[in-house]
Amino acid sequence: MEYIIGAFIKAFSLIFNLDQELIAIIILSFKVSGGALIIATFAGLPMGAMTGLKRFRGRGIIISILNTFMGLPPVVVGLFVYLILSRSGPLGFMALLYSPTAMIIAQCILAFPIVASLCHSAIISVDPIIKQASMALGATPLQVTATIVKEARYGIISGIMAALGRVMAEVGAILIVGGNIAGYTRVMTTTIALETDKGNFELALALGIILLTISLIINSALHLIQKKGMVEANRWV
Amino acid sequence: MGLRLTVSDIWKTYNGDAVLKGCSFPFDSSGIYVLMGPNGCGKSTFLRICCLLEEYDKGEINYFLDNNMLEKDIGLRRRISLVLPKIGVFNTTVYKNVEYGLKIRGMTGKETEEKVDRALDFVGLYHKKKHNALTLSSGEIQRLGIARAFVIEPEMLFLDEPTASIDQKNTEIIEDIILKMKREGRSIVVITTHDKSQAEKLADRILIMKNGSIIDTNS
């Protein structure tokens, strides 16, 4: 028990002393997950909007695939990206394996279906009368789409936050494609796994505490957004 | 001469049932036209078709300005407006709801602000301009719908059952707003209603929709 308490004390000391290694790992984690989330949002939001607003052949299949891929196992994504980026893979010539870029690609694949699928759900839940109302006021098709997306904003933000939660806590994919190289591809989750293996609990615990805090902040924000959306929805008369 | 609308032999079928069976009517002078008829007779469909928001199976809808026929494009759609029975409130402030029509036309600044304030004042919602529009009562929401359309100064305004789901007090307020518009006499207003006394109170011309066709009571 004593060594656990000792590890906690050292972990808090690392956090409060702003340990350089710790800070570097946190910054890289945000860069990788943030980058992946931005790309996934730019790709996922139009996809969600398209499946939510347009009727076209194959729409149902796309929605089913997106819903299925929301639960993609990270290690499978890691394996897939590894095969693509490995020296003998189709994109091996780009030499991206074991780089932050490879980690961003892997996390992007994990985040994209979450963003797209939850954006789709948010958009289809907007009252269809909004479309008619904006058209009746003289909106162009693009302005109608923008209006509907704006009305779905709380659901869309929830989807983006959920994707952020997923990629921040993910370890399987980035461990495979990033290689956990100190100072280059070592992020919070992979460091926790490595340091625990080595029996070096201080840094692992410090990162665990920070990761939990981030997760708590994301979930609290998600809860607040959903609550705000629900309160406003209940005001409909 | 302002904007005119000529509806000629419009047919519309839903799932094999003909709702409109050769509707024809010329809306050729400013004033209030009230279209009456029972539920499901096709009044709302007729209004949506006139407003270029719905396709029709057969017939012709033509808008004229100074005897020139207008293209059915976004330019024409921005000269007319429709207030739906359920107006579709945007989840933002009352002010921004009313500003919407001007904003999508690229209008901003002081003049826009004045127009929005005037429209809100016109329907008696100025004091609620900063409230979220979803917090309004059903009568206020209906007035908001009229303000949203009024602010863009449409040359032809369609009001679909504007008092169908609101109390007597708000009905009277909306009737007063419509009568104020009538006094200004700038545009053609087409209203649908079930209420005969309301039709008589507001209308310059009363039209009846029966068996999918329009009957002009003045003829």
Coordinates of C-alpha atoms in Angstrom, one line a residue:
Chain A
M1 CA 0.0 0.0 0.0
E2 CA 2.9 2.3 0.9
Y3 CA 4.4 2.2 -2.6
I4 CA 1.0 3.2 -4.1
I5 CA 0.8 6.2 -1.8
G6 CA 4.4 7.0 -2.6
A7 CA 3.7 6.7 -6.3
F8 CA 0.7 9.1 -6.0
I9 CA 2.8 11.6 -4.1
K10 CA 5.5 11.5 -6.7
A11 CA 2.9 11.7 -9.5
F12 CA 1.4 14.9 -8.0
S13 CA 4.9 16.3 -7.6
L14 CA 5.5 15.7 -11.3
I15 CA 2.3 17.5 -12.2
F16 CA 2.8 20.5 -9.8
N17 CA 6.5 20.9 -10.8
L18 CA 5.5 20.9 -14.5
D19 CA 7.9 18.1 -15.3
Q20 CA 9.4 18.8 -18.8
E21 CA 8.9 15.2 -20.0
L22 CA 5.3 15.1 -18.8
I23 CA 4.5 18.5 -20.5
A24 CA 6.1 17.3 -23.8
I25 CA 4.0 14.1 -23.7
I26 CA 0.8 16.0 -23.0
I27 CA 1.5 18.5 -25.8
L28 CA 2.1 15.8 -28.3
S29 CA -1.1 14.0 -27.2
F30 CA -3.1 17.1 -27.9
K31 CA -1.3 17.7 -31.2
V32 CA -2.0 14.1 -32.4
S33 CA -5.6 13.9 -31.1
G34 CA -6.4 17.5 -32.0
G35 CA -5.1 17.1 -35.5
A36 CA -7.0 13.9 -36.0
L37 CA -10.2 15.5 -34.7
I38 CA -9.9 18.5 -36.9
I39 CA -9.4 16.4 -40.0
A40 CA -12.2 14.0 -38.9
T41 CA -14.5 17.0 -38.3
F42 CA -13.8 18.5 -41.7
A43 CA -14.5 15.2 -43.4
G44 CA -17.2 13.9 -41.1
L45 CA -19.4 17.0 -40.9
P46 CA -20.0 17.2 -44.7
M47 CA -20.6 13.4 -44.8
G48 CA -23.1 13.6 -41.9
A49 CA -24.8 16.6 -43.5
M50 CA -25.0 14.8 -46.9
T51 CA -26.5 11.6 -45.5
G52 CA -28.8 13.7 -43.3
L53 CA -30.0 16.1 -46.0
K54 CA -29.9 14.2 -49.3
R55 CA -31.6 11.1 -50.5
F56 CA -29.4 9.1 -52.9
R57 CA -28.7 5.6 -53.9
G58 CA -26.5 3.8 -51.3
R59 CA -27.3 6.3 -48.5
G60 CA -28.6 3.5 -46.3
I61 CA -25.5 1.4 -46.8
I62 CA -23.2 4.4 -46.0
I63 CA -25.2 5.1 -42.8
S64 CA -25.0 1.4 -41.7
I65 CA -21.2 1.4 -42.4
L66 CA -20.7 4.6 -40.4
N67 CA -22.7 3.2 -37.5
T68 CA -20.8 -0.1 -37.6
F69 CA -17.4 1.7 -37.8
M70 CA -18.2 3.8 -34.7
G71 CA -17.2 0.7 -32.7
L72 CA -14.0 -0.1 -34.7
P73 CA -11.4 -1.8 -32.5
P74 CA -8.4 0.5 -32.3
V75 CA -5.9 -2.4 -32.7
V76 CA -7.6 -3.4 -36.0
V77 CA -7.3 0.2 -37.2
G78 CA -3.6 0.2 -36.1
L79 CA -3.0 -3.0 -37.9
F80 CA -4.7 -1.7 -41.1
V81 CA -2.7 1.6 -41.1
Y82 CA 0.5 -0.3 -40.3
L83 CA 0.0 -2.5 -43.3
I84 CA -0.7 0.5 -45.5
L85 CA 2.3 2.5 -44.3
S86 CA 4.8 -0.2 -43.8
R87 CA 7.8 -0.3 -46.1
S88 CA 6.2 -3.0 -48.3
G89 CA 2.7 -1.4 -48.1
P90 CA 1.1 0.8 -50.8
L91 CA 2.1 4.0 -49.1
G92 CA 5.4 2.7 -47.7
F93 CA 7.4 5.1 -49.9
M94 CA 6.1 8.0 -47.8
A95 CA 8.0 6.7 -44.8
L96 CA 5.3 7.7 -42.4
L97 CA 5.3 4.7 -40.1
Y98 CA 6.4 5.5 -36.5
S99 CA 5.7 9.2 -36.9
P100 CA 3.0 11.5 -35.4
T101 CA 1.5 11.7 -38.9
A102 CA 0.8 8.0 -38.8
M103 CA -0.8 8.3 -35.4
I104 CA -3.0 11.2 -36.7
I105 CA -4.1 9.0 -39.6
A106 CA -5.0 6.1 -37.3
Q107 CA -6.9 8.3 -34.9
C108 CA -8.6 10.1 -37.8
I109 CA -10.0 6.7 -39.0
L110 CA -11.3 6.1 -35.5
A111 CA -12.9 9.6 -35.1
F112 CA -14.3 10.0 -38.6
P113 CA -17.3 7.5 -38.3
I114 CA -18.2 8.9 -34.8
V115 CA -18.3 12.5 -36.1
A116 CA -20.1 11.6 -39.3
S117 CA -22.6 9.3 -37.7
L118 CA -23.5 11.6 -34.8
C119 CA -23.7 14.7 -37.1
H120 CA -26.0 12.6 -39.3
S121 CA -28.2 11.9 -36.3
A122 CA -28.2 15.5 -35.2
I123 CA -29.2 16.8 -38.6
I124 CA -32.0 14.3 -39.2
S125 CA -33.4 15.3 -35.8
V126 CA -33.9 18.9 -36.9
D127 CA -37.6 19.7 -37.5
P128 CA -38.2 19.3 -41.3
I129 CA -40.3 22.5 -41.1
I130 CA -37.0 24.5 -40.6
K131 CA -36.1 23.6 -44.2
Q132 CA -39.4 24.9 -45.6
A133 CA -39.3 28.0 -43.4
S134 CA -35.9 29.0 -44.6
M135 CA -36.9 28.3 -48.2
A136 CA -40.1 30.4 -47.7
L137 CA -37.9 33.3 -46.5
G138 CA -35.9 33.1 -49.7
A139 CA -32.8 31.0 -48.8
T140 CA -30.7 29.4 -51.5
P141 CA -30.1 25.6 -51.2
L142 CA -26.7 26.3 -49.6
Q143 CA -28.2 28.7 -47.1
V144 CA -30.9 26.2 -46.3
T145 CA -28.2 23.6 -45.6
A146 CA -26.3 26.1 -43.4
T147 CA -29.4 26.9 -41.5
I148 CA -30.2 23.2 -40.8
V149 CA -26.6 22.5 -39.7
K150 CA -26.8 25.5 -37.4
E151 CA -30.0 24.2 -35.9
A152 CA -28.2 20.9 -35.3
R153 CA -25.3 22.5 -33.6
Y154 CA -25.7 21.0 -30.2
G155 CA -25.9 17.5 -31.5
I156 CA -22.9 18.2 -33.8
I157 CA -20.8 19.5 -31.0
S158 CA -21.7 16.5 -28.9
G159 CA -20.5 14.2 -31.7
I160 CA -17.2 16.1 -32.0
M161 CA -16.7 15.9 -28.2
A162 CA -17.5 12.2 -28.2
A163 CA -14.9 11.6 -30.9
L164 CA -12.4 13.6 -28.9
G165 CA -13.0 11.5 -25.9
R166 CA -12.5 8.4 -27.9
V167 CA -9.2 9.4 -29.5
M168 CA -7.7 10.9 -26.4
A169 CA -8.2 7.6 -24.5
E170 CA -7.1 5.4 -27.3
V171 CA -3.9 3.3 -27.1
G172 CA -4.1 0.3 -29.4
A173 CA -3.8 2.0 -32.8
I174 CA -1.2 4.6 -32.0
L175 CA 1.0 2.1 -30.2
I176 CA 1.1 0.0 -33.4
V177 CA 1.7 2.8 -35.9
G178 CA 3.6 5.3 -33.6
G179 CA 5.9 2.8 -31.9
N180 CA 6.0 4.8 -28.7
I181 CA 9.4 6.5 -29.4
A182 CA 10.5 8.7 -26.6
G183 CA 10.3 12.4 -27.4
Y184 CA 8.8 11.7 -30.9
T185 CA 5.7 9.5 -30.8
R186 CA 5.2 8.9 -27.1
V187 CA 1.8 10.2 -26.0
M188 CA -0.1 9.9 -22.7
T189 CA -1.8 6.5 -23.2
T190 CA 1.2 4.8 -24.7
T191 CA 3.4 6.2 -21.9
I192 CA 1.1 4.8 -19.3
A193 CA 1.2 1.4 -20.9
L194 CA 5.0 1.4 -21.2
E195 CA 5.8 2.9 -17.7
T196 CA 3.4 0.4 -16.1
D197 CA 5.3 -2.4 -17.8
K198 CA 8.6 -1.0 -16.5
G199 CA 7.2 -0.6 -13.0
N200 CA 7.7 3.1 -13.1
F201 CA 4.3 4.1 -11.7
E202 CA 5.0 7.8 -10.9
L203 CA 4.9 9.1 -14.5
A204 CA 2.1 6.6 -15.4
L205 CA 0.0 7.8 -12.5
A206 CA 0.7 11.4 -13.2
L207 CA -0.4 10.9 -16.8
G208 CA -3.4 8.8 -15.7
I209 CA -4.6 11.6 -13.4
I210 CA -4.3 14.1 -16.3
L211 CA -6.0 11.8 -18.7
L212 CA -8.9 11.3 -16.3
T213 CA -9.1 15.0 -15.7
I214 CA -9.3 15.6 -19.5
S215 CA -11.9 12.8 -19.8
L216 CA -13.9 14.4 -16.9
I217 CA -13.8 17.9 -18.6
I218 CA -14.9 16.4 -22.0
N219 CA -17.7 14.5 -20.4
S220 CA -18.9 17.4 -18.3
A221 CA -18.8 19.6 -21.5
L222 CA -20.8 17.0 -23.3
H223 CA -23.3 16.8 -20.5
L224 CA -23.7 20.5 -20.5
I225 CA -24.2 20.7 -24.2
Q226 CA -26.7 17.9 -24.2
K227 CA -28.5 19.5 -21.3
K228 CA -28.6 22.9 -23.1
G229 CA -29.9 21.3 -26.2
M230 CA -32.6 19.4 -24.3
V231 CA -33.7 22.5 -22.4
E232 CA -34.1 24.4 -25.6
A233 CA -35.9 21.5 -27.4
N234 CA -38.4 21.3 -24.5
R235 CA -39.2 24.9 -25.0
W236 CA -40.9 24.1 -28.3
V237 CA -44.5 24.9 -28.2
Chain B
M1 CA -48.3 47.8 -61.7
G2 CA -46.8 45.5 -59.0
L3 CA -46.2 41.9 -59.0
R4 CA -49.1 39.7 -60.2
L5 CA -49.7 36.0 -60.1
T6 CA -51.6 33.9 -62.6
V7 CA -52.5 30.4 -61.6
S8 CA -53.8 28.3 -64.6
D9 CA -55.3 24.8 -64.4
I10 CA -53.0 23.5 -61.6
W11 CA -53.3 19.8 -60.8
K12 CA -51.7 18.0 -57.9
T13 CA -51.9 14.4 -56.9
Y14 CA -50.7 12.7 -53.7
N15 CA -50.5 8.8 -53.8
G16 CA -53.1 8.7 -56.6
D17 CA -55.5 11.1 -55.0
A18 CA -56.0 14.4 -56.8
V19 CA -56.0 17.2 -54.3
L20 CA -56.0 20.1 -56.8
K21 CA -58.1 19.5 -59.9
G22 CA -57.5 22.4 -62.2
C23 CA -57.1 25.4 -59.9
S24 CA -57.1 28.7 -61.8
F25 CA -57.1 32.2 -60.5
P26 CA -55.5 35.6 -61.3
F27 CA -54.1 37.4 -58.3
D28 CA -53.8 40.7 -60.2
S29 CA -54.5 43.5 -57.8
S30 CA -53.2 44.4 -54.3
G31 CA -55.3 43.6 -51.4
I32 CA -56.2 40.6 -49.2
Y33 CA -57.5 37.4 -50.7
V34 CA -58.9 34.9 -48.3
L35 CA -59.0 31.3 -49.4
M36 CA -61.5 29.2 -47.4
G37 CA -62.2 25.5 -47.4
P38 CA -62.4 22.5 -45.1
N39 CA -59.3 20.6 -43.8
G40 CA -57.5 18.6 -46.4
C41 CA -59.1 20.3 -49.3
G42 CA -55.7 21.5 -50.7
K43 CA -55.4 25.1 -49.4
S44 CA -51.9 24.6 -48.0
T45 CA -50.7 22.7 -51.1
F46 CA -52.1 25.5 -53.2
L47 CA -50.1 28.1 -51.2
R48 CA -46.9 26.1 -51.3
I49 CA -47.2 25.7 -55.1
C50 CA -47.9 29.4 -55.5
C51 CA -44.8 30.1 -53.4
L52 CA -42.7 27.8 -55.7
L53 CA -42.0 25.5 -52.8
E54 CA -43.7 22.5 -54.2
E55 CA -43.9 20.9 -57.6
Y56 CA -47.2 20.4 -59.4
D57 CA -48.3 17.7 -61.9
K58 CA -50.0 19.9 -64.5
G59 CA -50.8 23.5 -65.2
E60 CA -49.0 26.8 -65.0
I61 CA -47.9 29.3 -62.4
N62 CA -46.7 32.6 -63.8
Y63 CA -45.6 35.7 -62.1
F64 CA -45.6 39.0 -64.0
L65 CA -44.1 42.4 -63.3
D66 CA -45.1 45.2 -65.6
N67 CA -46.5 42.6 -68.0
N68 CA -43.2 40.8 -68.2
M69 CA -43.2 37.2 -67.1
L70 CA -40.6 36.5 -64.4
E71 CA -38.2 33.5 -64.3
K72 CA -39.0 31.1 -61.5
D73 CA -35.6 31.6 -59.8
I74 CA -34.3 32.7 -56.5
G75 CA -34.8 36.3 -57.5
L76 CA -38.5 35.7 -57.8
R77 CA -38.7 33.5 -54.6
R78 CA -37.2 36.5 -52.8
R79 CA -40.1 38.8 -53.9
I80 CA -42.6 36.5 -52.3
S81 CA -43.0 34.8 -48.9
L82 CA -45.0 32.2 -47.1
V83 CA -45.8 32.0 -43.4
L84 CA -46.5 28.3 -42.5
P85 CA -49.0 27.2 -39.9
K86 CA -46.1 25.9 -37.8
I87 CA -43.6 28.7 -38.7
G88 CA -40.3 26.8 -37.9
V89 CA -38.6 28.8 -35.2
F90 CA -34.9 29.1 -35.4
N91 CA -33.1 28.3 -32.2
T92 CA -31.8 31.7 -31.6
T93 CA -33.1 35.1 -30.4
V94 CA -36.3 36.7 -31.6
Y95 CA -34.2 39.5 -33.3
K96 CA -32.1 37.0 -35.2
N97 CA -35.1 35.1 -36.3
V98 CA -36.5 38.3 -37.9
E99 CA -33.1 39.3 -39.2
Y100 CA -32.7 36.0 -41.0
G101 CA -34.5 37.0 -44.2
L102 CA -32.4 40.1 -44.6
K103 CA -29.1 38.4 -43.7
I104 CA -29.5 35.7 -46.4
R105 CA -30.0 38.6 -48.8
G106 CA -26.6 39.9 -47.8
M107 CA -28.1 42.9 -45.8
T108 CA -26.4 44.0 -42.6
G109 CA -25.7 47.1 -40.7
K110 CA -27.8 50.0 -39.3
E111 CA -30.5 49.8 -41.9
T112 CA -31.1 46.1 -41.2
E113 CA -31.3 46.8 -37.5
E114 CA -33.9 49.5 -38.1
K115 CA -35.9 47.2 -40.4
V116 CA -35.9 44.4 -37.8
D117 CA -36.9 46.7 -35.0
R118 CA -39.7 48.1 -37.1
A119 CA -41.0 44.7 -37.9
L120 CA -40.8 43.6 -34.3
D121 CA -42.6 46.7 -33.3
F122 CA -45.3 46.1 -36.0
V123 CA -46.2 42.7 -34.5
G124 CA -45.7 43.8 -30.8
L125 CA -42.6 41.8 -30.1
Y126 CA -40.0 44.5 -29.8
H127 CA -39.8 44.1 -26.0
K128 CA -38.8 40.4 -26.5
K129 CA -36.2 40.9 -29.2
K130 CA -33.4 39.5 -27.0
H131 CA -35.4 36.5 -25.8
N132 CA -34.7 33.1 -27.3
A133 CA -37.6 32.6 -29.8
L134 CA -38.3 29.1 -28.5
T135 CA -39.5 30.7 -25.2
L136 CA -42.4 32.5 -27.0
S137 CA -46.0 31.5 -26.6
S138 CA -47.8 30.0 -29.6
G139 CA -49.5 33.3 -30.4
E140 CA -46.2 35.2 -30.2
I141 CA -44.6 32.6 -32.4
Q142 CA -47.2 33.2 -35.0
R143 CA -46.6 36.9 -34.8
L144 CA -42.9 36.2 -35.1
G145 CA -43.6 34.3 -38.3
I146 CA -45.4 37.4 -39.7
A147 CA -42.5 39.7 -38.6
R148 CA -40.0 37.4 -40.3
A149 CA -41.9 37.7 -43.6
F150 CA -42.9 41.3 -43.2
V151 CA -39.3 42.5 -42.7
I152 CA -38.3 41.4 -46.2
E153 CA -41.2 43.4 -47.6
P154 CA -42.5 40.7 -50.0
E155 CA -44.6 41.9 -52.9
M156 CA -46.8 38.9 -52.4
L157 CA -47.3 37.3 -48.9
F158 CA -49.0 34.0 -48.3
L159 CA -50.3 33.3 -44.7
D160 CA -51.3 29.7 -44.2
E161 CA -53.8 29.4 -41.4
P162 CA -52.2 32.2 -39.3
T163 CA -54.6 31.9 -36.5
A164 CA -55.5 28.2 -36.5
S165 CA -53.7 27.2 -33.2
I166 CA -53.8 30.3 -31.1
D167 CA -56.2 31.9 -28.6
Q168 CA -58.8 34.6 -29.2
K169 CA -56.6 37.4 -27.9
N170 CA -53.7 36.6 -30.2
T171 CA -56.1 35.9 -33.1
E172 CA -57.3 39.5 -32.7
I173 CA -53.7 40.8 -32.6
I174 CA -52.9 39.0 -35.8
E175 CA -56.1 40.2 -37.5
D176 CA -55.1 43.7 -36.6
I177 CA -51.6 43.2 -38.0
I178 CA -53.2 41.9 -41.3
L179 CA -55.5 44.9 -41.4
K180 CA -52.6 47.2 -40.8
M181 CA -50.9 45.6 -43.8
K182 CA -54.1 46.0 -45.8
R183 CA -54.1 49.8 -45.0
E184 CA -50.5 50.1 -46.2
G185 CA -51.8 48.4 -49.4
R186 CA -48.4 47.7 -50.9
S187 CA -48.7 44.0 -51.5
I188 CA -51.0 41.2 -52.3
V189 CA -51.7 39.1 -49.2
V190 CA -53.3 35.6 -49.6
I191 CA -54.6 34.0 -46.4
T192 CA -56.1 30.6 -45.8
T193 CA -58.7 30.1 -43.0
H194 CA -61.6 28.1 -41.8
D195 CA -63.2 31.0 -40.0
K196 CA -66.0 32.7 -42.1
S197 CA -66.2 35.7 -39.9
Q198 CA -62.5 36.2 -40.0
A199 CA -62.6 36.0 -43.8
E200 CA -65.4 38.6 -44.0
K201 CA -63.4 40.9 -41.6
L202 CA -60.2 40.7 -43.5
A203 CA -60.8 40.0 -47.1
D204 CA -61.1 42.1 -50.2
R205 CA -62.0 39.0 -52.0
I206 CA -63.1 35.6 -50.6
L207 CA -62.2 32.5 -52.6
I208 CA -63.6 29.1 -51.8
M209 CA -61.7 25.9 -52.4
K210 CA -64.1 23.1 -53.3
N211 CA -63.5 19.8 -55.0
G212 CA -60.0 20.8 -55.8
S213 CA -60.9 23.9 -57.6
I214 CA -61.1 27.6 -56.6
I215 CA -64.4 29.4 -56.7
D216 CA -64.4 33.2 -56.6
T217 CA -67.4 34.4 -54.5
N218 CA -67.3 37.8 -56.1
S219 CA -68.0 36.4 -59.6

